Tab-separated table of C-alpha atoms (C1' of nucleotides) in Angstrom:
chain	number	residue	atom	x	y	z
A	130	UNK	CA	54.906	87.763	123.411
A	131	UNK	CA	56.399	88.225	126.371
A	132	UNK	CA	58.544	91.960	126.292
A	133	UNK	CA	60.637	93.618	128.742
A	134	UNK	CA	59.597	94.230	132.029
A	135	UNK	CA	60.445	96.447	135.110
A	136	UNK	CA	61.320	100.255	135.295
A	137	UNK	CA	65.154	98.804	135.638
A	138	UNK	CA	65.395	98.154	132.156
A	139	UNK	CA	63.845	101.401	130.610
A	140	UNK	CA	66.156	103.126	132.367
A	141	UNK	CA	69.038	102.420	130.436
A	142	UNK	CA	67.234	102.240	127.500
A	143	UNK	CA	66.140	105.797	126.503
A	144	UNK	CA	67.345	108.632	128.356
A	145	UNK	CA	65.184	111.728	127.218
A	146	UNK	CA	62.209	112.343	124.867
A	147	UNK	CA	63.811	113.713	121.317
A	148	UNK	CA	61.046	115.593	120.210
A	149	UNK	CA	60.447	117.379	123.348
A	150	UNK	CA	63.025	116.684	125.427
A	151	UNK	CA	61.118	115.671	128.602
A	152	UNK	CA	62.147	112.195	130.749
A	153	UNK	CA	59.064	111.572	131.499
A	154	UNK	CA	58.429	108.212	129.592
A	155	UNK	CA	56.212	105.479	129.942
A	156	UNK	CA	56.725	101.898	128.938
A	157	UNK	CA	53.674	100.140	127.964
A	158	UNK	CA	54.178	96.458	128.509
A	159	UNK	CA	51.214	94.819	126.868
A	160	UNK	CA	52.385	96.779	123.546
A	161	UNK	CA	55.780	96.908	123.663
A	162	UNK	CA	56.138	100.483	123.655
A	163	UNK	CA	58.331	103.298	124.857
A	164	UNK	CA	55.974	106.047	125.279
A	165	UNK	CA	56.590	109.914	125.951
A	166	UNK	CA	54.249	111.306	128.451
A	167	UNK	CA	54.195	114.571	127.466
A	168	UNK	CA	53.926	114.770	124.012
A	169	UNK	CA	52.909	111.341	123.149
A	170	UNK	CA	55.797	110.260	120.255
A	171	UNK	CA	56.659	106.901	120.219
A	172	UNK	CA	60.011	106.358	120.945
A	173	UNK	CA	60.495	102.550	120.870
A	174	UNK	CA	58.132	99.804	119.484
A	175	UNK	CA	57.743	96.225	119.084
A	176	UNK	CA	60.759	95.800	121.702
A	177	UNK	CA	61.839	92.320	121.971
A	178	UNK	CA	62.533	90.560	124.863
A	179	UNK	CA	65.772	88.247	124.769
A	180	UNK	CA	65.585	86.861	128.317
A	181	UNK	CA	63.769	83.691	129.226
A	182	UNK	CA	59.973	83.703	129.823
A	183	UNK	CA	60.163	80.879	132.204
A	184	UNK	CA	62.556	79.748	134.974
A	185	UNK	CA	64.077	76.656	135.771
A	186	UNK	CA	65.730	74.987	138.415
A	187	UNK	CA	66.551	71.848	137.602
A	188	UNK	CA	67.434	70.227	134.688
A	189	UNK	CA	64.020	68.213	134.272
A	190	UNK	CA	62.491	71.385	134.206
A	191	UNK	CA	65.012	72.978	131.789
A	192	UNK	CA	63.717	69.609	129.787
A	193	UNK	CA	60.311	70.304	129.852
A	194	UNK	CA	60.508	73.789	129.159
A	195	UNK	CA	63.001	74.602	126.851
A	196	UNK	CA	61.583	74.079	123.254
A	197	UNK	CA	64.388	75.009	121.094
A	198	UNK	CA	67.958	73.796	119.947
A	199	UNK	CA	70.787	74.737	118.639
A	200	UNK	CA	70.524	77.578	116.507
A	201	UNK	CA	70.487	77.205	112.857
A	202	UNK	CA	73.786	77.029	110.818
A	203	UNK	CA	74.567	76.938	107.269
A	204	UNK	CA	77.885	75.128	107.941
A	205	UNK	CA	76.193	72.264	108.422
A	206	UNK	CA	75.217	70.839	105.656
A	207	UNK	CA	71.335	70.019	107.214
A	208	UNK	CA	72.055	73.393	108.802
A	209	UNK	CA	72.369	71.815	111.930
A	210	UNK	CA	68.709	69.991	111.828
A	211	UNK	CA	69.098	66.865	110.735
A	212	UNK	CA	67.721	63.586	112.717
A	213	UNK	CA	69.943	60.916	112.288
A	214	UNK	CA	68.541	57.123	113.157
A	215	UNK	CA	69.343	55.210	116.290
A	216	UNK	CA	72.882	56.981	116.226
A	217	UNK	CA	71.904	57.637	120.525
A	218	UNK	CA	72.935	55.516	123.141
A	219	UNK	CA	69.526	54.211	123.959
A	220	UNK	CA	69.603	51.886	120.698
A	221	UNK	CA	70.922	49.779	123.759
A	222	UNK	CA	67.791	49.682	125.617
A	223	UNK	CA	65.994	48.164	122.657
A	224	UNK	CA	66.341	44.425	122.040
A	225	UNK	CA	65.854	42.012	119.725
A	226	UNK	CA	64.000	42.664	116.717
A	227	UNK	CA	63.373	46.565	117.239
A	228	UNK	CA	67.237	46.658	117.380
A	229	UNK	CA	67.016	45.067	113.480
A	230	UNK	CA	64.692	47.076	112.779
A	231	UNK	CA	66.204	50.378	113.739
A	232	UNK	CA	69.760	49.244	112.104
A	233	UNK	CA	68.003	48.731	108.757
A	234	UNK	CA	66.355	52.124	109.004
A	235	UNK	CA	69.929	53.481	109.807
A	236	UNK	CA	71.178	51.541	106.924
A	237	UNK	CA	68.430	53.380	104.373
A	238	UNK	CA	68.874	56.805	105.892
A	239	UNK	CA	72.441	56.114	105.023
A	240	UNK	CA	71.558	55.378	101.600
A	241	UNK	CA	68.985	57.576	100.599
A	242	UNK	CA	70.959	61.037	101.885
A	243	UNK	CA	70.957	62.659	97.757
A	244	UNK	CA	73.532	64.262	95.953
A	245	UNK	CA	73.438	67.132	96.724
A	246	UNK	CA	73.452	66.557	100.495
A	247	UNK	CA	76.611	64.627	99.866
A	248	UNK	CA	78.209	67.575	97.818
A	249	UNK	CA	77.527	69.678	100.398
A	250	UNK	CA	78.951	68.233	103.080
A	251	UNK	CA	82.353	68.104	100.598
A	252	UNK	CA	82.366	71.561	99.723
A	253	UNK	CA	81.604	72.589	103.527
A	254	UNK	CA	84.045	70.653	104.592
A	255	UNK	CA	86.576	72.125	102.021
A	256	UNK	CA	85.501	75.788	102.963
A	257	UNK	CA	85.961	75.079	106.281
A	258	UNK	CA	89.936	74.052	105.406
A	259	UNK	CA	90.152	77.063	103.203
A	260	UNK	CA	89.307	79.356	105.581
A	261	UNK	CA	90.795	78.493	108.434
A	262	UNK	CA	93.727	78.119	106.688
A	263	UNK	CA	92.726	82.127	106.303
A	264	UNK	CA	92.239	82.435	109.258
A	265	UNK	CA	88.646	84.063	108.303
A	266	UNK	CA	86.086	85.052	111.137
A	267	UNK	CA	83.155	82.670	111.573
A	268	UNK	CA	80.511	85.149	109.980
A	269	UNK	CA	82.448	85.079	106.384
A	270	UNK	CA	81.882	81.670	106.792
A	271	UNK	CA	78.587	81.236	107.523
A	272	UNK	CA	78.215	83.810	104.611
A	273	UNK	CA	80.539	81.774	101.891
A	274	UNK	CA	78.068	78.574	103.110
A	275	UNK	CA	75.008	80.247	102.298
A	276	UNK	CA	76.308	81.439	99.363
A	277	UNK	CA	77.252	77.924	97.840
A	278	UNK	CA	74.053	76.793	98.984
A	279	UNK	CA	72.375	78.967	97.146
A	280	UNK	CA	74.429	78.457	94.035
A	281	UNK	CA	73.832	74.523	94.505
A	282	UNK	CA	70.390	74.725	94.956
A	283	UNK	CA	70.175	76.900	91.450
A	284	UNK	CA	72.457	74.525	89.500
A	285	UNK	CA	75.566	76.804	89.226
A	286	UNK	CA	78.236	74.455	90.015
A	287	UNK	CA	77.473	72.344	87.096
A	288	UNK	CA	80.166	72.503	84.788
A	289	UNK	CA	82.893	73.870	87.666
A	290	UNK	CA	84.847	72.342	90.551
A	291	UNK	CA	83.285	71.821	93.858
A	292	UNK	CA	86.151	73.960	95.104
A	293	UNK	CA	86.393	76.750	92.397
A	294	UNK	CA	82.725	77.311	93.656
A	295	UNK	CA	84.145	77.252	97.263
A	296	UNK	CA	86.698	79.693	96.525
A	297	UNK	CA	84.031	81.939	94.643
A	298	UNK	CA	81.894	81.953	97.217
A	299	UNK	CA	84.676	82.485	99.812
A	300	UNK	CA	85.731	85.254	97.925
A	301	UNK	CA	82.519	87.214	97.493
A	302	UNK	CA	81.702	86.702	101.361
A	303	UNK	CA	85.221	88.377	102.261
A	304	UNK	CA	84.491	91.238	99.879
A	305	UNK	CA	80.903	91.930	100.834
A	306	UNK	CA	81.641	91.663	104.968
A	307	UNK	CA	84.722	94.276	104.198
A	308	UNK	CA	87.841	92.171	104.806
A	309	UNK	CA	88.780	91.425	101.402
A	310	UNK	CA	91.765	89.098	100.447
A	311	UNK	CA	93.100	88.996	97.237
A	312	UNK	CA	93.076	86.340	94.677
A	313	UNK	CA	96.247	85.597	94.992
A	314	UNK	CA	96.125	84.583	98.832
A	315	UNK	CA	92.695	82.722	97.743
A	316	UNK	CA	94.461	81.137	95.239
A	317	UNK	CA	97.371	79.926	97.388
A	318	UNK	CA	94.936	78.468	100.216
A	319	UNK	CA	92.545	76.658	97.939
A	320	UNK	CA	94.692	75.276	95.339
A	321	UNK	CA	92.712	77.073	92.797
A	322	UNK	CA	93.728	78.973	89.882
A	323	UNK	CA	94.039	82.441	90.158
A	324	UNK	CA	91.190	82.913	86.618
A	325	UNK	CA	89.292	80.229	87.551
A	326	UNK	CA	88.579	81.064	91.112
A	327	UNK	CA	87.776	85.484	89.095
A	328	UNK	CA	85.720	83.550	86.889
A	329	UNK	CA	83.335	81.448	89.393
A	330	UNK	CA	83.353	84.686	91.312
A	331	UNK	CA	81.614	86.655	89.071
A	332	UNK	CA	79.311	83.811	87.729
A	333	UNK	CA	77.452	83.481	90.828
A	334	UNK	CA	78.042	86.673	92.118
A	335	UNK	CA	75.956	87.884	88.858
A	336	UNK	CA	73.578	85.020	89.128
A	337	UNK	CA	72.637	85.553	92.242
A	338	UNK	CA	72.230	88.780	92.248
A	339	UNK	CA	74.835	89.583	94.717
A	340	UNK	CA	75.394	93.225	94.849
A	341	UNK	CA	79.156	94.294	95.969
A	342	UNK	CA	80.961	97.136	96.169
A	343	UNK	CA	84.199	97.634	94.748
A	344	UNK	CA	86.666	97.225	97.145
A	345	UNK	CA	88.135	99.805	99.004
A	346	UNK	CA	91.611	99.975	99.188
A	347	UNK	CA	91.765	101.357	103.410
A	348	UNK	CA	90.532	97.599	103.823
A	349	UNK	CA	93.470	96.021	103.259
A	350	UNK	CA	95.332	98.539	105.003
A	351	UNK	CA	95.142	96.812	108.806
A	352	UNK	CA	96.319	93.432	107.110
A	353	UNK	CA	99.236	94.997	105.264
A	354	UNK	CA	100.316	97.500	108.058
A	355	UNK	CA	100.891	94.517	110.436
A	356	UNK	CA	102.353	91.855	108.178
A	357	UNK	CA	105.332	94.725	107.705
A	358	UNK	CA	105.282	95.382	111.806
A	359	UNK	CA	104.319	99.188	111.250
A	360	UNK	CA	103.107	101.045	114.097
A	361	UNK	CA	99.301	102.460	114.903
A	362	UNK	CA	100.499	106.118	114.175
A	363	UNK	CA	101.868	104.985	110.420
A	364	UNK	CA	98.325	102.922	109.718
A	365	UNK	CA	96.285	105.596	110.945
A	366	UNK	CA	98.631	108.353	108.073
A	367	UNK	CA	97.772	105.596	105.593
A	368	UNK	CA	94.425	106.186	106.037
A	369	UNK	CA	94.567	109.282	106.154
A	370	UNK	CA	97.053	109.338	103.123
A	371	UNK	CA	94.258	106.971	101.193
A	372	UNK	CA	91.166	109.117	101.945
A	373	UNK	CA	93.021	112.407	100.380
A	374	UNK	CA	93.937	110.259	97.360
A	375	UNK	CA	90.401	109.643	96.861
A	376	UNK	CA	88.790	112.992	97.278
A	377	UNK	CA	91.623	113.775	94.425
A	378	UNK	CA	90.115	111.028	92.447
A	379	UNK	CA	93.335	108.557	92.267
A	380	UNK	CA	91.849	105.568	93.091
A	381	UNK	CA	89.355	104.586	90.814
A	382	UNK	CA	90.397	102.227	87.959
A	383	UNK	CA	93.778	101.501	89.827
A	384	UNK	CA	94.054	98.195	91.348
A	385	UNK	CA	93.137	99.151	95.479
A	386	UNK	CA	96.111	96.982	96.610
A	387	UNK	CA	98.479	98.831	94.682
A	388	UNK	CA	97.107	102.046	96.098
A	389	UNK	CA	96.886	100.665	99.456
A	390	UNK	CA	100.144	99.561	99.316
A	391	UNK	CA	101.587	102.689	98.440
A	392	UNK	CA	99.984	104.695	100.678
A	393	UNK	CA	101.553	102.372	103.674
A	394	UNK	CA	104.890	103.468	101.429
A	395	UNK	CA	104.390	107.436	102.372
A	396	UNK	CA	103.015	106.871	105.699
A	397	UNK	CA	105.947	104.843	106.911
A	398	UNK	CA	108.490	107.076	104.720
A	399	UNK	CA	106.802	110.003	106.664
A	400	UNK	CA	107.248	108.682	110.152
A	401	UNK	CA	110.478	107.452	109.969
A	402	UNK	CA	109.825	103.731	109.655
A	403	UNK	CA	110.759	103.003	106.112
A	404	UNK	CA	110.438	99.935	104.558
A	405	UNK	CA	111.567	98.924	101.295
A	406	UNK	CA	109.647	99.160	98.493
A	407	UNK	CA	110.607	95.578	98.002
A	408	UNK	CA	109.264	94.388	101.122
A	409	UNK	CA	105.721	96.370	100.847
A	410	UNK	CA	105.160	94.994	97.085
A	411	UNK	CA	105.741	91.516	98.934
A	412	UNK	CA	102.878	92.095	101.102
A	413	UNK	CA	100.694	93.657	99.183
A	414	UNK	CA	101.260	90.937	96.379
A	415	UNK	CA	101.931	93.948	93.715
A	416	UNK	CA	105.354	94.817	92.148
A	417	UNK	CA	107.662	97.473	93.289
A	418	UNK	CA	107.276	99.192	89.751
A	419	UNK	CA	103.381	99.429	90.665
A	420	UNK	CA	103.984	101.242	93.867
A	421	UNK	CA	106.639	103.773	92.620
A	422	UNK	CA	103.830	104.747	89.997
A	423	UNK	CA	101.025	105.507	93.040
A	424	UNK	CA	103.669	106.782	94.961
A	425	UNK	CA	105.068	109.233	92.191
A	426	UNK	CA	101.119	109.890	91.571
A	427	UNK	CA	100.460	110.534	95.332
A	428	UNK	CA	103.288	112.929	96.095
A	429	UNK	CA	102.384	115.086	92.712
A	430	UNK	CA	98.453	115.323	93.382
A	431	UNK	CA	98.128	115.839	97.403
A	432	UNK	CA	101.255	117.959	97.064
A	433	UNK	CA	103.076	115.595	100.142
A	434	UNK	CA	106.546	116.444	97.926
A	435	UNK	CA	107.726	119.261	100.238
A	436	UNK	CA	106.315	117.130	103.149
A	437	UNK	CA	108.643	113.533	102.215
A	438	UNK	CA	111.605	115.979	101.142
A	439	UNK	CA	111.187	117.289	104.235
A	440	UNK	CA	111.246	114.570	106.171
A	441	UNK	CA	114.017	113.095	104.219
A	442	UNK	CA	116.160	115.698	105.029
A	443	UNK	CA	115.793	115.707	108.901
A	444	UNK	CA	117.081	111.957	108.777
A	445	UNK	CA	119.793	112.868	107.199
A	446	UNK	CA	121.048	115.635	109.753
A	447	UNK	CA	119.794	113.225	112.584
B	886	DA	C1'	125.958	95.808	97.220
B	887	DA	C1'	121.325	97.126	97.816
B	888	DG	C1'	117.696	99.984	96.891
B	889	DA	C1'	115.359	103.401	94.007
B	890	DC	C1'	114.124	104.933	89.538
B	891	DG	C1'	112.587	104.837	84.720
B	892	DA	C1'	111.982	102.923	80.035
B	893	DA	C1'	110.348	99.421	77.038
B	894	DA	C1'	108.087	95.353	75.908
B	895	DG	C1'	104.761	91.804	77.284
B	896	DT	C1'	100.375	89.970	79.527
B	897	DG	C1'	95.506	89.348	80.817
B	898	DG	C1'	91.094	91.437	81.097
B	899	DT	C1'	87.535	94.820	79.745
B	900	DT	C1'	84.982	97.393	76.325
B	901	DG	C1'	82.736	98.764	72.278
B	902	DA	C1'	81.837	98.029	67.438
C	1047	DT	C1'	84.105	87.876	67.807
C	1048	DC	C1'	87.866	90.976	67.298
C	1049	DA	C1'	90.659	95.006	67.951
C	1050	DA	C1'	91.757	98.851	70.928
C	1051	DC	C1'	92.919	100.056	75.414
C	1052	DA	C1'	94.365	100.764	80.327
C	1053	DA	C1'	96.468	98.730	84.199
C	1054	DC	C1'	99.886	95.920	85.690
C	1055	DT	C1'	104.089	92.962	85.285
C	1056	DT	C1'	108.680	91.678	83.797
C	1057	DT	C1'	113.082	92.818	82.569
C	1058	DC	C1'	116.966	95.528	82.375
C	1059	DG	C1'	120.110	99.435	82.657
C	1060	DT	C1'	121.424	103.486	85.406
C	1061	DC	C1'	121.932	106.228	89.434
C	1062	DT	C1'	122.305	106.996	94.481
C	1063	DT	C1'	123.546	105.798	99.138
DNA sequence: AAGACGAAAGTGGTTGA
DNA sequence: TCAACAACTTTCGTCTT
């Protein structure tokens, strides 16, 4: 396998020896290795090398040598591999007879593509709505796909919707890559009931053996912070607000959106860009009574009374 | 009039027998 | 499978600004 090559490239690469500290490195090429001279550790191993092994200057030769495609995607339903019949242009150079015969192939390809294949190109094309509607990055995507594909292939959607199973999946790939949404906002974009879409969620999530951790409250606080226009400064308190709470133990058992949204509360009560309590149980899809209870619990455990009174006051003499 | 606060009753989900 | 339970919601009355 062809690795990387030149002096140019170690450079940047590794800097000093850490076990002794010397710069005097080798790179072995035929091994792949990053190699201190002086003591011998091995810094780096089985190095890859991204770049092309070949050149080419033309686009015959780009033909000829380039032996891949496009790379592999579970939002296609084939993930991206599938041949398709005579669907080229050159069908054209055929005639007569071949031209027959390659229709009626096209014709049983059409016919023999299974169920499942078919499903899957529904549901993918569903998820694809859902979360764009979402507005969800391209790797939840490619995570919810791979997740339904693997709950297709081991018979889980029997019994459910195709899109309760979309939603599920949707759900757990938003939780596990750290940008949850709530069910609620799930709910809304798939058309999916609120249980159902729970329910589905935890059926394949325990099926499949998909680990994931609770979710953290200080997730949702980007989302939150700038659907209510707050400024970097008042996120940032959240945070900080949010990370106290759960040294003191507040957070666990509580709903994280309710603490998350309460913690926006403080911070934005504490630097003088309040909001209504109304307006942050609106985003945060809680109810204001919900946020007065973490708020009343936050002020009384991290002691932030004489802080908030504090600040209360100076707005009024201002 | 609007927002904040608190009490009381109701709801949906989890847990343990 | 059922009852107990905690968290959360809904509703409503009161107080403050």
């Amino acid at each position: 396998m062809p690795l990387i090559g030149g002096e140019n490239k170690m450079a940047n690469y590794v800097k000093k020896c850490p076990e002794c500290g010397s710069i005097n490195l080798i790179f072995k090429d035929e091994r792949g290795e990053i190699i201190c001279k002086d003591c011998g550790l091995v810094i780096e191993e089985k190095m890859i090398d991204f770049g092309h092994e070949w050149r080419e200057f033309d686009s015959d030769q780009a033909a000829k040598r380039r032996r891949t495609g496009a790379p592999l995607t579970s939002t296609k339903f084939d993930q991206g591999l599938g041949t398709s019949i005579g669907s080229g242009s050159d069908i054209f150079k055929l005639s007569g007879k071949s031209k027959q015969r390659f229709s009626r192939l096209q014709k049983w390809q059409h016919r023999i593509s299974t169920a499942i294949e078919r499903n899957l190109k529904l549901a993918l094309a569903e998820l694809k709505r859902v979360s764009s509607y979402l507005k969800l990055p391209n790797s939840v995507v490619e995570d919810a796909s791979t997740i339904y594909r693997n709950a297709v292939q081991r018979g889980l959607v029997r019994g459910r919707s195709m899109e309760s199973v979309v939603a599920g999946a949707l759900y757990a790939a938003c939780r596990r890559h750290e940008i949850p949404r709530t069910l609620d906002e799930l709910a809304d974009a798939s058309g999916i009931d609120k249980k159902e879409i729970g329910r589905t969620y935890r059926f394949i999530t325990r099926e499949l053996g998909i680990r994931i951790l609770p979710s953290n409250p200080i997730d949702y606080i980007p989302r939150f912070s700038s659907a209510l226009k707050l400024s970097a400064e008042t996120q940032s308190k959240a945070v900080e607000i949010l990370e106290m709470a759960q040294a003191a133990e507040l957070t666990s058992g509580r709903g994280p959106t309710g603490i998350a949204a309460a913690s926006l509360y403080v911070a934005a009560l504490m630097n003088n860009e309040k909001r209504t309590q109304r307006e942050v149980a609106d985003v945060a899809g809680v109810t204001e009574v919900t946020i007065r209870n973490r708020y009343k619990e936050l002020l009384k455990e991290l002691g932030l009374e004489e802080e908030v009174k504090k600040k209360i006051k100076l707005e009024v003499e201002e």
